[in-house]
Amino acid sequence: MPDTIEQLLDDDKSFEGFSRAQIAMIVTNPHLDDNPIVYVNQAFTRSTGYARSASIGRNCRFLQGEGTKKSDVDKLRAGIEAEESVSVDILNYRANGEPFVNRLIVAPVADDSGHTRYFVGIQKELRHGEMSTSTEEVHSQLIEIQNRVASDLSMIIGMIRQQTGATSVPEDFAALSRRIETLQLLYEEMKLSDQQSNRDSIQMGSYLSRLAAAIAHVEGRSGIRLSLQVEPLEVPIETATRVGLVLSELLTNAFQHAFDRIENGLVEVRMSRLSAGGLRLIVSDDGVGVPQDMDWPDPRTMGGRIVSGLIEGLEGTLHLGRGAAGSFITIDVPAGATLVDE
């Protein structure tokens, strides 16, 4: 992973954890009628005042108003129609009618065949000082974030297509949103690592702990406990991306399916360094368990295809075990994917 994104974000505190701060993100699907929004992050809802429920399914033009320049709108439309990256400073309006200037960068997200599957929009409100003194710096920062997001989304889409050979994938947009949130936590951890001068790697234990807590908060329910035992381990950014997405799939699956008609239960996440190098990730539960006649990861599901693709990319192994109660999944990642000079 090049240093550029960390270097560009280094001195701007407003970019720390862009899902929590000033960097808003949207994803649209040009294969649906009118290219509607299918994902927005929390920074978007805070910046615009529009809740997710009021944004999903609508074209981004609802942010425009009487003061929005037609030339800016035409520039955006031309870039999208040409499936090219485009940037513009555009006058938008919050839900309460208040105008604000948005630095907006829109870029296509392609699959492994080069076909555009989505558009990702990265945007930041330009305040008075930024309008005159740091517009080029802001632009560079947004470009680097957009490139990282588009690259990671392309990786996910490419794995799905590679596993199925399909020309069209009926994405579950709620699941897509969760996967993007998983990536956003990684970007936040990248910023924290950068502050500690570790430009090519992050603390995996910290990242997985935050990720597991976030998923448990969303997917958990009363009576289901989460236990974490993660060793401090520094890994390259690309490895962290894939392992984090694997954990997201496994944990979400456990919370959603492992405790059907069971009131109390335990989900455990353990990560440790292997003696020969590399890492081992174990996700277990004491619920109903994976049925004996079921292959897992299930190649018929998007989650199963993503897990298979991620493990393949890590050159790792996955083992499903069944205990007296519940199931446990063990993933080993070799030293070549995790070795970081300390």
CSV table of C-alpha atoms in Angstrom, one decimal, residues 133-307:
chain,number,residue,atom,x,y,z
A,133,THR,CA,-6.6,28.7,0.7
A,134,SER,CA,-6.7,25.0,0.6
A,135,THR,CA,-9.0,23.9,-2.2
A,136,GLU,CA,-6.2,21.9,-4.0
A,137,GLU,CA,-5.2,20.2,-0.8
A,138,VAL,CA,-8.8,19.2,-0.1
A,139,HIS,CA,-9.1,18.0,-3.7
A,140,SER,CA,-6.0,15.7,-3.4
A,141,GLN,CA,-7.2,14.3,-0.1
A,142,LEU,CA,-10.6,13.5,-1.5
A,143,ILE,CA,-9.1,11.9,-4.6
A,144,GLU,CA,-7.0,9.6,-2.5
A,145,ILE,CA,-9.9,8.5,-0.4
A,146,GLN,CA,-12.1,8.0,-3.5
A,147,ASN,CA,-9.4,5.8,-5.0
A,148,ARG,CA,-9.1,3.6,-1.9
A,149,VAL,CA,-12.9,3.2,-1.7
A,150,ALA,CA,-13.3,2.4,-5.4
A,151,SER,CA,-10.4,-0.1,-5.2
A,152,ASP,CA,-11.9,-2.0,-2.2
A,153,LEU,CA,-15.4,-2.1,-3.7
A,154,SER,CA,-14.0,-3.4,-7.0
A,155,MET,CA,-12.2,-6.1,-5.1
A,156,ILE,CA,-15.5,-7.3,-3.5
A,157,ILE,CA,-17.4,-7.1,-6.8
A,158,GLY,CA,-14.6,-8.9,-8.7
A,159,MET,CA,-14.6,-11.8,-6.2
A,160,ILE,CA,-18.3,-12.3,-6.5
A,161,ARG,CA,-18.1,-12.5,-10.3
A,162,GLN,CA,-15.0,-14.7,-10.2
A,163,GLN,CA,-16.8,-17.2,-8.0
A,164,THR,CA,-20.0,-17.3,-10.1
A,165,GLY,CA,-18.9,-16.5,-13.6
A,166,ALA,CA,-22.1,-14.5,-13.8
A,167,THR,CA,-22.5,-11.5,-15.9
A,168,SER,CA,-24.9,-9.9,-13.5
A,169,VAL,CA,-25.0,-10.1,-9.7
A,170,PRO,CA,-28.2,-9.3,-7.8
A,171,GLU,CA,-26.6,-7.4,-4.9
A,172,ASP,CA,-28.3,-7.2,-1.5
A,173,PHE,CA,-27.8,-3.5,-0.9
A,174,ALA,CA,-28.3,-3.8,2.9
A,175,ALA,CA,-25.4,-6.3,2.9
A,176,LEU,CA,-23.4,-4.0,0.6
A,177,SER,CA,-23.8,-1.2,3.2
A,178,ARG,CA,-22.4,-3.4,6.0
A,179,ARG,CA,-19.4,-4.3,3.9
A,180,ILE,CA,-18.7,-0.6,3.2
A,181,GLU,CA,-19.0,0.1,6.9
A,182,THR,CA,-16.4,-2.6,7.5
A,183,LEU,CA,-14.1,-0.8,5.1
A,184,GLN,CA,-14.7,2.5,6.7
A,185,LEU,CA,-13.6,1.2,10.1
A,186,LEU,CA,-10.4,0.1,8.4
A,187,TYR,CA,-9.8,3.6,7.0
A,188,GLU,CA,-10.2,5.0,10.5
A,189,GLU,CA,-7.7,2.5,11.8
A,190,MET,CA,-5.3,3.5,9.0
A,191,LYS,CA,-5.5,7.1,10.2
A,192,LEU,CA,-4.7,6.0,13.8
A,193,SER,CA,-1.8,3.9,12.5
A,194,ASP,CA,-0.5,6.9,10.5
A,195,GLN,CA,-0.4,9.0,13.7
A,196,GLN,CA,1.9,6.4,15.1
A,197,SER,CA,4.2,6.5,12.0
A,198,ASN,CA,3.2,3.0,10.8
A,199,ARG,CA,2.4,3.9,7.3
A,200,ASP,CA,2.1,0.5,5.7
A,201,SER,CA,0.4,-1.5,8.4
A,202,ILE,CA,-2.2,-1.3,11.2
A,203,GLN,CA,-2.7,-2.9,14.6
A,204,MET,CA,-5.0,-5.8,13.7
A,205,GLY,CA,-6.1,-6.5,17.2
A,206,SER,CA,-7.5,-3.0,17.6
A,207,TYR,CA,-9.2,-3.0,14.2
A,208,LEU,CA,-10.9,-6.4,14.8
A,209,SER,CA,-12.0,-5.4,18.3
A,210,ARG,CA,-13.7,-2.3,17.0
A,211,LEU,CA,-15.2,-4.2,14.1
A,212,ALA,CA,-16.6,-7.0,16.3
A,213,ALA,CA,-18.1,-4.5,18.7
A,214,ALA,CA,-19.7,-2.6,15.9
A,215,ILE,CA,-21.3,-5.7,14.4
A,216,ALA,CA,-22.5,-6.9,17.8
A,217,HIS,CA,-24.1,-3.5,18.4
A,218,VAL,CA,-26.1,-3.7,15.1
A,219,GLU,CA,-26.8,-7.5,14.9
A,220,GLY,CA,-26.8,-8.6,18.5
A,221,ARG,CA,-29.8,-9.0,20.9
A,222,SER,CA,-30.4,-9.4,24.5
A,223,GLY,CA,-29.0,-12.7,25.9
A,224,ILE,CA,-26.4,-13.1,23.2
A,225,ARG,CA,-22.9,-12.3,24.5
A,226,LEU,CA,-19.7,-11.5,22.6
A,227,SER,CA,-16.3,-12.5,23.9
A,228,LEU,CA,-13.1,-11.2,22.3
A,229,GLN,CA,-9.5,-12.5,22.8
A,230,VAL,CA,-7.3,-10.8,20.3
A,231,GLU,CA,-3.5,-10.6,20.5
A,232,PRO,CA,-1.7,-7.4,19.4
A,233,LEU,CA,-0.5,-8.0,15.9
A,234,GLU,CA,0.6,-5.6,13.2
A,235,VAL,CA,-0.3,-6.6,9.6
A,236,PRO,CA,-0.1,-5.0,6.1
A,237,ILE,CA,-3.1,-2.9,5.0
A,238,GLU,CA,-4.2,-5.3,2.3
A,239,THR,CA,-4.2,-8.3,4.7
A,240,ALA,CA,-6.3,-6.2,7.2
A,241,THR,CA,-8.8,-5.4,4.4
A,242,ARG,CA,-9.4,-9.0,3.6
A,243,VAL,CA,-9.4,-10.4,7.2
A,244,GLY,CA,-11.7,-7.6,8.4
A,245,LEU,CA,-14.2,-8.5,5.6
A,246,VAL,CA,-14.0,-12.2,6.5
A,247,LEU,CA,-14.7,-11.4,10.1
A,248,SER,CA,-17.6,-9.2,9.1
A,249,GLU,CA,-19.2,-12.1,7.1
A,250,LEU,CA,-18.6,-14.7,9.9
A,251,LEU,CA,-19.9,-12.6,12.8
A,252,THR,CA,-22.9,-11.3,10.9
A,253,ASN,CA,-23.8,-14.9,10.0
A,254,ALA,CA,-23.4,-16.1,13.6
A,255,PHE,CA,-25.6,-13.4,15.0
A,256,GLN,CA,-28.3,-13.8,12.4
A,257,HIS,CA,-28.5,-17.6,12.2
A,258,ALA,CA,-26.7,-19.3,15.1
A,259,PHE,CA,-29.3,-18.7,17.7
A,260,ASP,CA,-32.6,-19.3,16.0
A,261,ARG,CA,-35.2,-19.9,18.8
A,262,ILE,CA,-32.5,-19.7,21.4
A,263,GLU,CA,-32.6,-16.9,24.0
A,264,ASN,CA,-29.1,-17.1,25.4
A,265,GLY,CA,-25.8,-17.7,23.7
A,266,LEU,CA,-22.1,-16.9,23.2
A,267,VAL,CA,-20.1,-15.8,20.2
A,268,GLU,CA,-16.3,-15.8,20.6
A,269,VAL,CA,-13.7,-14.2,18.4
A,270,ARG,CA,-10.0,-15.2,18.9
A,271,MET,CA,-7.0,-14.1,17.0
A,272,SER,CA,-3.5,-15.2,17.7
A,273,ARG,CA,0.0,-15.2,16.1
A,274,LEU,CA,1.0,-18.6,14.7
A,275,SER,CA,4.3,-20.0,16.0
A,276,ALA,CA,5.6,-20.2,12.4
A,277,GLY,CA,4.4,-16.7,11.6
A,278,GLY,CA,1.0,-15.7,10.2
A,279,LEU,CA,-2.2,-15.5,12.2
A,280,ARG,CA,-5.1,-17.7,13.2
A,281,LEU,CA,-8.7,-16.3,13.4
A,282,ILE,CA,-11.4,-18.4,15.2
A,283,VAL,CA,-15.1,-17.4,15.3
A,284,SER,CA,-17.3,-19.8,17.3
A,285,ASP,CA,-20.7,-20.0,18.8
A,286,ASP,CA,-22.7,-22.3,21.0
A,287,GLY,CA,-25.9,-22.0,19.1
A,288,VAL,CA,-27.7,-24.4,16.7
A,289,GLY,CA,-24.6,-25.0,14.6
A,290,VAL,CA,-24.2,-25.4,10.8
A,291,PRO,CA,-26.3,-28.4,9.6
A,292,GLN,CA,-24.3,-31.5,8.9
A,293,ASP,CA,-25.5,-31.7,5.3
A,294,MET,CA,-24.6,-28.0,4.5
A,295,ASP,CA,-21.4,-27.0,2.7
A,296,TRP,CA,-19.9,-23.8,4.1
A,297,PRO,CA,-19.0,-21.3,2.8
A,298,ASP,CA,-22.1,-21.8,0.7
A,299,PRO,CA,-21.2,-21.0,-3.0
A,300,ARG,CA,-24.9,-20.1,-3.7
A,301,THR,CA,-24.8,-17.1,-1.4
A,302,MET,CA,-23.0,-13.8,-1.8
A,303,GLY,CA,-21.5,-14.0,1.6
A,304,GLY,CA,-20.2,-17.5,0.9
A,305,ARG,CA,-18.6,-16.4,-2.4
A,306,ILE,CA,-17.0,-13.4,-0.7
A,307,VAL,CA,-15.5,-15.5,2.1
